[in-house]
mmCIF file of C-alpha atoms in Angstrom:
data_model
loop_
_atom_site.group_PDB
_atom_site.id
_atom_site.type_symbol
_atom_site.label_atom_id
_atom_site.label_comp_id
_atom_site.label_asym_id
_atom_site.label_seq_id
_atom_site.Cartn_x
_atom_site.Cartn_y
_atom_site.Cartn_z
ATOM 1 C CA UNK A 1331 21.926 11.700 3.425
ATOM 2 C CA UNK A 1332 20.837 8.066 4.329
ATOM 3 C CA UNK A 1333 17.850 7.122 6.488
ATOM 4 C CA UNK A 1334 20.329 5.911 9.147
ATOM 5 C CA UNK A 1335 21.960 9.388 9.693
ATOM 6 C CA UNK A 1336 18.784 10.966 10.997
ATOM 7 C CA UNK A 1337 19.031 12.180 14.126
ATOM 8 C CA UNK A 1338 15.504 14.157 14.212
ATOM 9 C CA UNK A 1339 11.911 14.282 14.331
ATOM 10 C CA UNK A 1340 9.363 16.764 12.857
ATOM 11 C CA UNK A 1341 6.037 17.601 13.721
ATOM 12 C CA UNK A 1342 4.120 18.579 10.026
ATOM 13 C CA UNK A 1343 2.251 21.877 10.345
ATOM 14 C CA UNK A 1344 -1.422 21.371 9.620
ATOM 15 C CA UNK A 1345 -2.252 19.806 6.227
ATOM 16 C CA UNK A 1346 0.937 18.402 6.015
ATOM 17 C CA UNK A 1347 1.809 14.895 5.924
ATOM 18 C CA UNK A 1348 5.012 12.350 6.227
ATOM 19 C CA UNK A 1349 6.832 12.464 2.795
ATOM 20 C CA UNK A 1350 10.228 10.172 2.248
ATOM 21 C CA UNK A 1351 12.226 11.484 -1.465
ATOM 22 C CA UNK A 1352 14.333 8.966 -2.631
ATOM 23 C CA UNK A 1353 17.371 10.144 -5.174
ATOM 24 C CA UNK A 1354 19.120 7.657 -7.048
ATOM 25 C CA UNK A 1355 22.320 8.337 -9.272
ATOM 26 C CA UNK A 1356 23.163 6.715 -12.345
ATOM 27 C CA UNK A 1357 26.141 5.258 -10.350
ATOM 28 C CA UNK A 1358 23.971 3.406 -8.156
ATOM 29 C CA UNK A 1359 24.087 5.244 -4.916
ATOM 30 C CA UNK A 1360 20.962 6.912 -3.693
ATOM 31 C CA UNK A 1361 20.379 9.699 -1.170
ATOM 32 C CA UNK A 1362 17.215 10.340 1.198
ATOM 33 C CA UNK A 1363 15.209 13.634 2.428
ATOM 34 C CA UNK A 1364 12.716 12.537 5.027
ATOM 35 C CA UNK A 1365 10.400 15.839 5.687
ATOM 36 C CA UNK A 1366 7.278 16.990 5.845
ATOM 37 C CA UNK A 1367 4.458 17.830 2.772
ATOM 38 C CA UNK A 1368 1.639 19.880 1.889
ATOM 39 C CA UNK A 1369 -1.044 16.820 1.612
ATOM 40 C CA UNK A 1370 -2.223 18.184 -1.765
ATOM 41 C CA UNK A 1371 1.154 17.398 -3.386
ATOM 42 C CA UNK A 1372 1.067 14.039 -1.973
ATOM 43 C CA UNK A 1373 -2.471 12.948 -3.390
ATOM 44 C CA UNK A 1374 -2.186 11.780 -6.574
ATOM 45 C CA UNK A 1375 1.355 10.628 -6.131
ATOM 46 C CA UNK A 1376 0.640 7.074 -6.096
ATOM 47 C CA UNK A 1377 -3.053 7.158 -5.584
ATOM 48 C CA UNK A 1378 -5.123 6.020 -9.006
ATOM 49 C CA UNK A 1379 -3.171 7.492 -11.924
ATOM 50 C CA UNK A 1380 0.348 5.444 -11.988
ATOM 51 C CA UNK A 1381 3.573 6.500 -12.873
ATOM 52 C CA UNK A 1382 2.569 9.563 -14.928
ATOM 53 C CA UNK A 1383 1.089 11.069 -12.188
ATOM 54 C CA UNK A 1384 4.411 10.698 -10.174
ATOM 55 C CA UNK A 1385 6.269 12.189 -12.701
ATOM 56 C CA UNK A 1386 4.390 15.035 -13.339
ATOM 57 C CA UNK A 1387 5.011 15.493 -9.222
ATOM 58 C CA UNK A 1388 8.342 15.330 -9.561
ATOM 59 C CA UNK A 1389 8.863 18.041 -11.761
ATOM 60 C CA UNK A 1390 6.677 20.055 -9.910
ATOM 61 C CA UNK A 1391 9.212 19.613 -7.113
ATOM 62 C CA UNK A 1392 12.507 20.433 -9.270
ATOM 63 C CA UNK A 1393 10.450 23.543 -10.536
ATOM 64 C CA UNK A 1394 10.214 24.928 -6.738
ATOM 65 C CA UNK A 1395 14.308 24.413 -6.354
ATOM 66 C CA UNK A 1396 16.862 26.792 -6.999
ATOM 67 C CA UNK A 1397 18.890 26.729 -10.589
ATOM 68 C CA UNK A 1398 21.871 26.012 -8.965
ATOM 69 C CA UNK A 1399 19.626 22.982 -7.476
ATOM 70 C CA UNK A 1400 18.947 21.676 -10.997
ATOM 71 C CA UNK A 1401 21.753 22.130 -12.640
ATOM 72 C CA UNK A 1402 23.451 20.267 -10.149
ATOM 73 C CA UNK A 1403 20.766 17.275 -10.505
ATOM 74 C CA UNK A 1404 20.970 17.449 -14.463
ATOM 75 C CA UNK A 1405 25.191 16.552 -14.010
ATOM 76 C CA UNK A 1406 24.736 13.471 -11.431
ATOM 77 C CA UNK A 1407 21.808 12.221 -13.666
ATOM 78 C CA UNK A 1408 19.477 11.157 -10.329
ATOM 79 C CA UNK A 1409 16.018 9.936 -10.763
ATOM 80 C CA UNK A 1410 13.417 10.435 -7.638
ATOM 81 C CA UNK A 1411 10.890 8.928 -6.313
ATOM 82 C CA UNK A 1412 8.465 10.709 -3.781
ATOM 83 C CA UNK A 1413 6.410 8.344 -0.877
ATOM 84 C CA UNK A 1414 4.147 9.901 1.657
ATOM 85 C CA UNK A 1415 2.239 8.313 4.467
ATOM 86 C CA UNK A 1416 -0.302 9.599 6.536
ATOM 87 C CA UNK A 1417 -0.122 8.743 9.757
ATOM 88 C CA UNK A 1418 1.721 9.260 12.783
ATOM 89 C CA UNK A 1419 5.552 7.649 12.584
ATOM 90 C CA UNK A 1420 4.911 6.521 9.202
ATOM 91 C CA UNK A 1421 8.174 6.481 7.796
ATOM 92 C CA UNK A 1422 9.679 5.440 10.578
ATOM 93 C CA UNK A 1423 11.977 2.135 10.403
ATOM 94 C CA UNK A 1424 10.468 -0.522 12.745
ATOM 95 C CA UNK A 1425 13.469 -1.380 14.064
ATOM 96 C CA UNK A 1426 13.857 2.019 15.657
ATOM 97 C CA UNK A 1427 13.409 2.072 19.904
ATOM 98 C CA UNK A 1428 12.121 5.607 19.829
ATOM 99 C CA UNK A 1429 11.520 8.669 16.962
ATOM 100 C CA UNK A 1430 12.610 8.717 13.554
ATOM 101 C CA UNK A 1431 11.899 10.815 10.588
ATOM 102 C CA UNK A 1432 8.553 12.879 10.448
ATOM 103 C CA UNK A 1433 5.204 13.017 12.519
ATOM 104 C CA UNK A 1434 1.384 14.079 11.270
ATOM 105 C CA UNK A 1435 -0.006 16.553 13.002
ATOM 106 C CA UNK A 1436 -2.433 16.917 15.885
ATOM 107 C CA UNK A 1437 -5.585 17.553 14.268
ATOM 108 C CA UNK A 1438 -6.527 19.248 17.930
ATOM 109 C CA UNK A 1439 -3.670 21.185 18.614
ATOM 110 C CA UNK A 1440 -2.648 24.026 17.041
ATOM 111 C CA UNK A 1441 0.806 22.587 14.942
ATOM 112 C CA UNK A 1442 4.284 23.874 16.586
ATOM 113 C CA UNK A 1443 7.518 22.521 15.177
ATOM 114 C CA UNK A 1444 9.778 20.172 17.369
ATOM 115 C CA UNK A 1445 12.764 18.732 17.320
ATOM 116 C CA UNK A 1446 14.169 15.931 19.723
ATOM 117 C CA UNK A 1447 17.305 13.723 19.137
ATOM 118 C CA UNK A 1448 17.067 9.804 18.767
ATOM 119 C CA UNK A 1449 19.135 7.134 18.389
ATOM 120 C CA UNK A 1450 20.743 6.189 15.345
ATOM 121 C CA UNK A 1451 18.431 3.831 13.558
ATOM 122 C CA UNK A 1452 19.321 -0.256 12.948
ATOM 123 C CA UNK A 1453 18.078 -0.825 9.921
ATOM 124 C CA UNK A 1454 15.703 1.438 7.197
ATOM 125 C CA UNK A 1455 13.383 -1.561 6.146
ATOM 126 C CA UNK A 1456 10.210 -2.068 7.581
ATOM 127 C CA UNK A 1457 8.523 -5.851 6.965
ATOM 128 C CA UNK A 1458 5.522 -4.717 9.052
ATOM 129 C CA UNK A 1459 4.854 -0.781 8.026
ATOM 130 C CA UNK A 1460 2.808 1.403 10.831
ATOM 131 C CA UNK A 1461 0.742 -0.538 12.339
ATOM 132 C CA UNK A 1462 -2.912 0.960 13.398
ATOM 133 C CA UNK A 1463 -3.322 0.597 17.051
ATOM 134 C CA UNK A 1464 -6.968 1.543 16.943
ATOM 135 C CA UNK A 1465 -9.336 1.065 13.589
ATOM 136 C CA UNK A 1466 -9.596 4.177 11.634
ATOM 137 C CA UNK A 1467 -13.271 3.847 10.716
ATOM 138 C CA UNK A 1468 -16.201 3.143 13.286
ATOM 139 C CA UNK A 1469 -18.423 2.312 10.321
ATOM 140 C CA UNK A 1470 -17.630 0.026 7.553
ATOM 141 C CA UNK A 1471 -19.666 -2.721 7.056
ATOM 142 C CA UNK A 1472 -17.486 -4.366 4.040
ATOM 143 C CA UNK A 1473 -16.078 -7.973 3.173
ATOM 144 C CA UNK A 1474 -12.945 -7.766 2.433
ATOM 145 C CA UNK A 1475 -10.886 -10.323 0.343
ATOM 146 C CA UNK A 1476 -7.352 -10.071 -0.138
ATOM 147 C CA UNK A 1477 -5.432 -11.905 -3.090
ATOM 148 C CA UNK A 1478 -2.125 -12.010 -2.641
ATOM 149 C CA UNK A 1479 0.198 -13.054 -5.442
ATOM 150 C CA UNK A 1480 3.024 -15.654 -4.345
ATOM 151 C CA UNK A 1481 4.740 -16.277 -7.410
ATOM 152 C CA UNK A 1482 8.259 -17.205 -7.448
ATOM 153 C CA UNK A 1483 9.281 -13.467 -8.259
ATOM 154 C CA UNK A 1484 7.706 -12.384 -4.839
ATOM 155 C CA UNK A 1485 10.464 -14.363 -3.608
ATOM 156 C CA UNK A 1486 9.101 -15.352 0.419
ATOM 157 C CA UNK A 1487 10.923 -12.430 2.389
ATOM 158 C CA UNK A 1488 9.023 -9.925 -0.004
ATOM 159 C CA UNK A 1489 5.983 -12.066 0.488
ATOM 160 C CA UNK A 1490 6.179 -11.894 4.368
ATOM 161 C CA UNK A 1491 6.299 -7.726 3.682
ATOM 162 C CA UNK A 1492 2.651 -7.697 1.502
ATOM 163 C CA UNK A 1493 1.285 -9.801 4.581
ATOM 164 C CA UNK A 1494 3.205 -7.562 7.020
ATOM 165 C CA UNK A 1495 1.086 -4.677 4.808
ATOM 166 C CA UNK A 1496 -2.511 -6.138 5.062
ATOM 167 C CA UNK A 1497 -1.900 -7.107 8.522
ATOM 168 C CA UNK A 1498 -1.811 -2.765 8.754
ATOM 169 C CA UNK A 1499 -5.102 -3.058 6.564
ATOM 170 C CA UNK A 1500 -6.874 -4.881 8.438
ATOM 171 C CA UNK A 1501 -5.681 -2.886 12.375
ATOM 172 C CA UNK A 1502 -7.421 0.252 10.934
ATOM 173 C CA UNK A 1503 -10.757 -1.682 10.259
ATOM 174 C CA UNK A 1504 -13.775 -2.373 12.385
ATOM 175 C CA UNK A 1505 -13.501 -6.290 12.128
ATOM 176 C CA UNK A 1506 -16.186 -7.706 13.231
ATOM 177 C CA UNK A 1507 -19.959 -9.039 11.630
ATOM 178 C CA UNK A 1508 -21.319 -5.864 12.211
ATOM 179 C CA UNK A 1509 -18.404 -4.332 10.785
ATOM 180 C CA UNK A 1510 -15.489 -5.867 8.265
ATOM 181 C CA UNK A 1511 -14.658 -9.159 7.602
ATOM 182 C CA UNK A 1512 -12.169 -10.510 5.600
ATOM 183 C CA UNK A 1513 -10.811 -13.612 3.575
ATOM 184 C CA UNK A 1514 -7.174 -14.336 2.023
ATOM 185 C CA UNK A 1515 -6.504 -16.269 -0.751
ATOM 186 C CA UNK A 1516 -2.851 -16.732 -1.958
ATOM 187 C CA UNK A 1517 -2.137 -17.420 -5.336
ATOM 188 C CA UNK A 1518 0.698 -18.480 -7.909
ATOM 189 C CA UNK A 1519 0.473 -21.389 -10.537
ATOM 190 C CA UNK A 1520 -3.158 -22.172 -8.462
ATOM 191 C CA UNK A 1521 -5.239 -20.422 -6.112
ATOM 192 C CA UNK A 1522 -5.307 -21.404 -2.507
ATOM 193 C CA UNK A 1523 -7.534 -19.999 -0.150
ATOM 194 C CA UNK A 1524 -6.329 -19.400 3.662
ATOM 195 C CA UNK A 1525 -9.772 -17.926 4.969
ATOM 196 C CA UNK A 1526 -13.458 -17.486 4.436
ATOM 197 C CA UNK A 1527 -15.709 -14.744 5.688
ATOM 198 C CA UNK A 1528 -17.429 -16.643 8.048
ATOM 199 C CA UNK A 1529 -14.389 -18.167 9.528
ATOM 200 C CA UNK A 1530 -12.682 -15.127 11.539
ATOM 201 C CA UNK A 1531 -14.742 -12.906 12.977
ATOM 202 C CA UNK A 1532 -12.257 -10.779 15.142
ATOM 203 C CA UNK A 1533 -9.284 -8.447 14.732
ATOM 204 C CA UNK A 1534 -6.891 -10.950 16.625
ATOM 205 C CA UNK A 1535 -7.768 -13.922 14.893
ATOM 206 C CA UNK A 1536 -7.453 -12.217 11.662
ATOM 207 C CA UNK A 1537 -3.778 -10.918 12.677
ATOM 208 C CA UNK A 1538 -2.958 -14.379 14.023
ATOM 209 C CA UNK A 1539 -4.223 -16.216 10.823
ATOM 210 C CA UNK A 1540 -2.052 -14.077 8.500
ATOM 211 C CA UNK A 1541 0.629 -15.153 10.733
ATOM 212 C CA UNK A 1542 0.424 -18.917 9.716
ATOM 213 C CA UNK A 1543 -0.066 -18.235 5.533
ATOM 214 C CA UNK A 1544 2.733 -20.023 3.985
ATOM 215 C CA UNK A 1545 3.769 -18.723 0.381
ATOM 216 C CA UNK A 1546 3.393 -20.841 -2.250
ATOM 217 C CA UNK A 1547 5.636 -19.913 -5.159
ATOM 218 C CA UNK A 1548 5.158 -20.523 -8.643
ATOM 219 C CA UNK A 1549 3.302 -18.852 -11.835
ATOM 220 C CA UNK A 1550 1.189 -15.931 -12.234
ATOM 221 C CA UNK A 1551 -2.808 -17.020 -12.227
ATOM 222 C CA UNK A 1552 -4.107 -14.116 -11.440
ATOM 223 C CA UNK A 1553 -7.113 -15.584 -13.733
ATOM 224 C CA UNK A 1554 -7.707 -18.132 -10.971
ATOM 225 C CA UNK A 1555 -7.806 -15.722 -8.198
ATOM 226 C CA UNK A 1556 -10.216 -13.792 -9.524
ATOM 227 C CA UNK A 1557 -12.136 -16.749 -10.688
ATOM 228 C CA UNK A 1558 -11.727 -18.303 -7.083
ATOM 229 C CA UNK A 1559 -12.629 -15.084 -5.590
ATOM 230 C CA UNK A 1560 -16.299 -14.996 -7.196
ATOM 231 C CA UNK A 1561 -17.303 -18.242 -7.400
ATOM 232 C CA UNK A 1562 -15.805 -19.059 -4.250
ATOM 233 C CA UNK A 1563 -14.896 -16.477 -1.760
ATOM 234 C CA UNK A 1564 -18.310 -14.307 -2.194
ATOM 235 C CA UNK A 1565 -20.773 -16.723 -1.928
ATOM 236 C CA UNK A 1566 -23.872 -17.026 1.228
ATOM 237 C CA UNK A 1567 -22.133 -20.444 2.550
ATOM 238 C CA UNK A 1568 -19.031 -19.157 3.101
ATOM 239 C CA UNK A 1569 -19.911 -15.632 4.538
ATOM 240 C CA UNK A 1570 -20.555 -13.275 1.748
ATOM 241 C CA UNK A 1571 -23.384 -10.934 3.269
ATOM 242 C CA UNK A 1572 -26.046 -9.182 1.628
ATOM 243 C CA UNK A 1573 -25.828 -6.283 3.565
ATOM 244 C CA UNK A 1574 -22.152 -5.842 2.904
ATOM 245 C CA UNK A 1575 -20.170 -4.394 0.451
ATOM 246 C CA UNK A 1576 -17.994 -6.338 -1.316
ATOM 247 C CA UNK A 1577 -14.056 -5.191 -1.772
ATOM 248 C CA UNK A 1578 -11.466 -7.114 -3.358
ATOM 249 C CA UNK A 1579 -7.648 -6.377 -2.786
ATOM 250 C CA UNK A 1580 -5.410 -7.769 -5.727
ATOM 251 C CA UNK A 1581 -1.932 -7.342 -4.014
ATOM 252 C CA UNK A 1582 0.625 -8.585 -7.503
ATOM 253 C CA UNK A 1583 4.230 -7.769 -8.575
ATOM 254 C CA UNK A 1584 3.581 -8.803 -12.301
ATOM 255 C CA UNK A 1585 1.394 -9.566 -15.010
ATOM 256 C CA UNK A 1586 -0.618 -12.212 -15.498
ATOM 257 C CA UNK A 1587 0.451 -15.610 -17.197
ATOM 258 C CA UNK A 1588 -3.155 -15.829 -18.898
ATOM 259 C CA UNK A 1589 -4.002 -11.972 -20.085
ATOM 260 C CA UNK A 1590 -6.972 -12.319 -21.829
ATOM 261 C CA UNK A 1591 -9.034 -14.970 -19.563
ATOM 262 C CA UNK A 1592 -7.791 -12.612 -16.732
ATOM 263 C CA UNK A 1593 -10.068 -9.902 -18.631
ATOM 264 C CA UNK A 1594 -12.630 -11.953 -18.589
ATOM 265 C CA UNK A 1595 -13.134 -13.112 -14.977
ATOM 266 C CA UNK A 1596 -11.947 -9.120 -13.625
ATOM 267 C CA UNK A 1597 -15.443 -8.402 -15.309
ATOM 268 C CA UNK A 1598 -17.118 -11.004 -14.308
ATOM 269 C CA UNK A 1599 -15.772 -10.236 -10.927
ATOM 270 C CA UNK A 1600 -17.138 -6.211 -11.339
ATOM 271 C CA UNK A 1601 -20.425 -8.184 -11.287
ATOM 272 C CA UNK A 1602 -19.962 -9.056 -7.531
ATOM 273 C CA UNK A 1603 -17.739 -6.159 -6.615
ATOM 274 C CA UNK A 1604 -17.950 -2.498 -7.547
ATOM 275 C CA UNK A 1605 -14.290 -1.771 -5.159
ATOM 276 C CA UNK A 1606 -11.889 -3.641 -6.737
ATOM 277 C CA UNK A 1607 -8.645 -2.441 -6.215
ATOM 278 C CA UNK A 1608 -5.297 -3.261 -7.816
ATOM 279 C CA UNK A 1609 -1.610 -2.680 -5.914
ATOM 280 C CA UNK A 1610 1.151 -3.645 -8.069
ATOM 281 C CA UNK A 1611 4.698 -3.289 -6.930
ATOM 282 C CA UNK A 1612 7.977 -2.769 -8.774
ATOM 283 C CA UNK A 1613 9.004 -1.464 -12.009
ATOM 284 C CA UNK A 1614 7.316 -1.454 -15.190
ATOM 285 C CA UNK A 1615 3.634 -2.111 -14.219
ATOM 286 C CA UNK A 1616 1.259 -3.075 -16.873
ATOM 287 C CA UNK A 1617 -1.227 -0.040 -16.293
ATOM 288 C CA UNK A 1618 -3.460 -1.783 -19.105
ATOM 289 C CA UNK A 1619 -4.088 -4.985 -17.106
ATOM 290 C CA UNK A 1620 -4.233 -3.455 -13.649
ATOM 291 C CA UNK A 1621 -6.813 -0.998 -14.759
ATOM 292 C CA UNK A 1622 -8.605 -3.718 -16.297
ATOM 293 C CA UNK A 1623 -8.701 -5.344 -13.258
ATOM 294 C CA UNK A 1624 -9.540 -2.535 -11.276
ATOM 295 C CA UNK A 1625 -12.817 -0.960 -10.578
ATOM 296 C CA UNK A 1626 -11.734 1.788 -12.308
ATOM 297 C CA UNK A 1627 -7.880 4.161 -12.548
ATOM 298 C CA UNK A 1628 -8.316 5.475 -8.932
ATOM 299 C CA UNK A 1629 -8.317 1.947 -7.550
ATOM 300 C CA UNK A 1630 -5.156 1.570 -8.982
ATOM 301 C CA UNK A 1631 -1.947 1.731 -7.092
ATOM 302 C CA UNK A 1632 2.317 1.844 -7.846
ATOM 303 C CA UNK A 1633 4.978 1.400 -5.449
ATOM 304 C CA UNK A 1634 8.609 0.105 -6.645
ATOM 305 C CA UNK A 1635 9.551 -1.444 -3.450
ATOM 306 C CA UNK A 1636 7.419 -3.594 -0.937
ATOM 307 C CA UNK A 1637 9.165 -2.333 1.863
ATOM 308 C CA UNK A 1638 7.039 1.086 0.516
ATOM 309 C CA UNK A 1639 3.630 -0.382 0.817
ATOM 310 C CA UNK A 1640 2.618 1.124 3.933
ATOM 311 C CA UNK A 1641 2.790 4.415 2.361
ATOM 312 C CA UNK A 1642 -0.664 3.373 0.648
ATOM 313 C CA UNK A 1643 -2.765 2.350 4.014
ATOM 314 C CA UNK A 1644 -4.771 5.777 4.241
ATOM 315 C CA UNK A 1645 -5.698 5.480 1.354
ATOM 316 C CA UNK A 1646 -6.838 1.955 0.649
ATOM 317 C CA UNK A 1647 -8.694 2.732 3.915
ATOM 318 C CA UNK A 1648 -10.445 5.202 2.277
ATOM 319 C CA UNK A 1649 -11.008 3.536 -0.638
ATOM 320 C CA UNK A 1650 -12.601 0.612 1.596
ATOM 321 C CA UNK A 1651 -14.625 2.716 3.668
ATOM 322 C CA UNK A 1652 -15.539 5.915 2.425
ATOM 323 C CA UNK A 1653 -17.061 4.440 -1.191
#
C-alpha cells in the first residue's frame, strides 16, 4: 500500500517502537507497511554498523514470513529497506492535520491497542521530521557543533531537510550554558561558519538562527570543516568550555574531495572531541571514510533518503547525552 492510503493509527505494545518498511520492485514502484516493532530488531538497523547490519535485519524479517510470502518476493525481485523512530508520531507526514501511521507507547500505562480513522494524508514527505516539544535530557552539559555539507549534490530543498533534522536535534536538548550549546558551520568548496558557542545561548534563538542559514553549494571539503571545526569552532574565545563535552555532528551525502588530508584533520579533531559522529545519506556510503571520521563504528549512521533522517534523533540524542 502507499503511505497516503492509511487510514489508521496504532498504539505499539510495550518495547515496541514506530517502524516504516519500504519495498521497492525492480520496475520501479514501491509499496509501504507502516507498523509497529519489537525495539530490539530496530537497534542496530541504522545505528553504528552500516548497511550490513540492515541487511542482515532484513533477512531476519523474510525468515519470520510465510513461504508463500517469499516466494512471492523472490518473483517481483523487491529490495527493502526498514526505518524506525522512537518517538511519539514519528512517522507521521507533517503535512497531516491529525494521526497517521504508528504511536510509541505510554511508558506509564499499561499498552492497549487502538485504532481511530484519520484523514487521508497530503503528502508522505516530511522537511521538518518530529519535532521535540520538550528536551529529552535534563542533563547534558555538551557543545555541540554541527557541519553540514552543502555541496551542489545536496541540491537546496534536500539541504533545507538536514536543517529541518538538527532543528529536531537541538528541541530534545537542554540548550542553555548550563546545559548544551551549539554552533553550525556549513560547508562545500569552503567552510563557512553560521554560529559560535558563545553566540546563542537559548533554544529559540538557536531554532530561529537555523532558519536564516543559506546553502552554499559547491565541492566536498569536508577537510576544511573539520579543520575549521578545531581550530576554530572549539576554542575559549568563541565559547568552547572546559567543563563541557565536546560533540561534533558531520551531517554529508558524499565523500570527500581531499581523502587523505580529511584523515588527517578527523584525528586531529579526535584530539578535541571523543563524540564525533558521522550521518551520511544516500546510496553507496564510503563506510571507510565515515568511520575514519567517526569516533568510532557506532557513531556512524546510513539513511538513503533525507526525508528519513528523523528516524535517527533518539539515537543521536543518546549518543550526545548518555556518553
Amino acid at each position: 500500500m502507499s503511505p497516503d492510503d492509511c487510514n489508521t493509527t496504532l498504539t505499539c505494545a510495550l518495547g515496541e517502537v514506530c517502524m516504516t518498511k519500504q519495498l521497492k520492485a525492480s520496475d520501479g514502484h514501491s509499496e509501504y507497511i507502516m507498523t509497529c516493532e519489537h525495539r530490539s530488531i530496530c537497534d542496530g538497523s541504522n545505528f553504528g554498523f552500516g548497511p550490513q547490519a540492515l541487511l542482515g535485519k532484513r533477512q531476519a524479517m523474510f525468515d519470520e514470513e510465510t513461504e508463500n510470502g517469499l516466494e512471492i518476493h523472490a518473483r517481483q525481485d523487491r529490495s527493502v529497506s526498514i526505518d524506525c523512530c522512537y518517538t511519539d508520531l514519528c512517522n507521521m507526514p507533517i503535512s497531516m492535520t491529525t494521526t497517521t501511521t504508528t504511536t510509541t507507547e505510554n511508558p506509564t500505562l499499561a499498552p492497549t491497542p487502538r485504532t481511530t480513522k484519520r484523514p487521508a494524508p497530503i503528502s508522505i514527505h516530511s522537511t521538518m521530521g518530529h519535532i521535540p516539544t520538550t528536551s529529552i535530557y535534563s542533563n547534558c552539559n555538551r557543545d555541540v557543533a554541527f557541519l553540514v555539507d552543502s555541496s551542489g549534490s545536496v541540491g537546496s530543498a534536500n539541504f533545507n531537510t538536514a536543517l529541518g533534522f538538527i532543528k529536531g536535534v537541538v528541541a530534545g536538548l537542554p540548550i542553555g550554558p548550563m546545559g548544551t550549546l551549539t554552533s553550525l558551520m556549513t560547508f562545500s568548496t569552503t567552510p563557512n561558519i553560521n554560529w559560535y558557542f558563545n553566540q546563542l545561548t537559548s533554544k529559540q534563538e538557536t531554532t530561529n538562527a537555523l532558519a536564516s542559514v543559506s546553502y552554499h553549494s559547491g565541492g566536498t571539503r569536508t577537510d576544511l570543516a573539520l579543520h575549521s571545526a578545531s581550530t576554530q569552532l572549539f576554542t575559549p574565545e568563541h565559547g568552547d568550555r572546559t567543563h563541557a563535552n565536546n560533540v561534533v555532528i558531520v551531517l554529508t551525502d558524499g565523500k570527500s574531495n581531499m581523502p587523505s588530508e580529511t584523515v588527517k584533520q578527523a584525528n586531529a579533531l579526535h584530539i578535541i572531541s571523543h563524540d564525533v559522529i558521522t550521518v551520511f545519506v544516500g546510496t553507496g556510503p564510503d563506510m571507510h571514510e565515515l568511520q575514519t571520521i567517526a569516533t568510532d563504528q557506532h557513531h556512524v549512521f546510513t539513511v538513503h533518503d533525507f526525508h528519513l533522517l528523523s528516524s535517527l534523533q533518539y539515537q543521536i540524542h543518546q549518543l550526545i547525552c548518555s556518553g
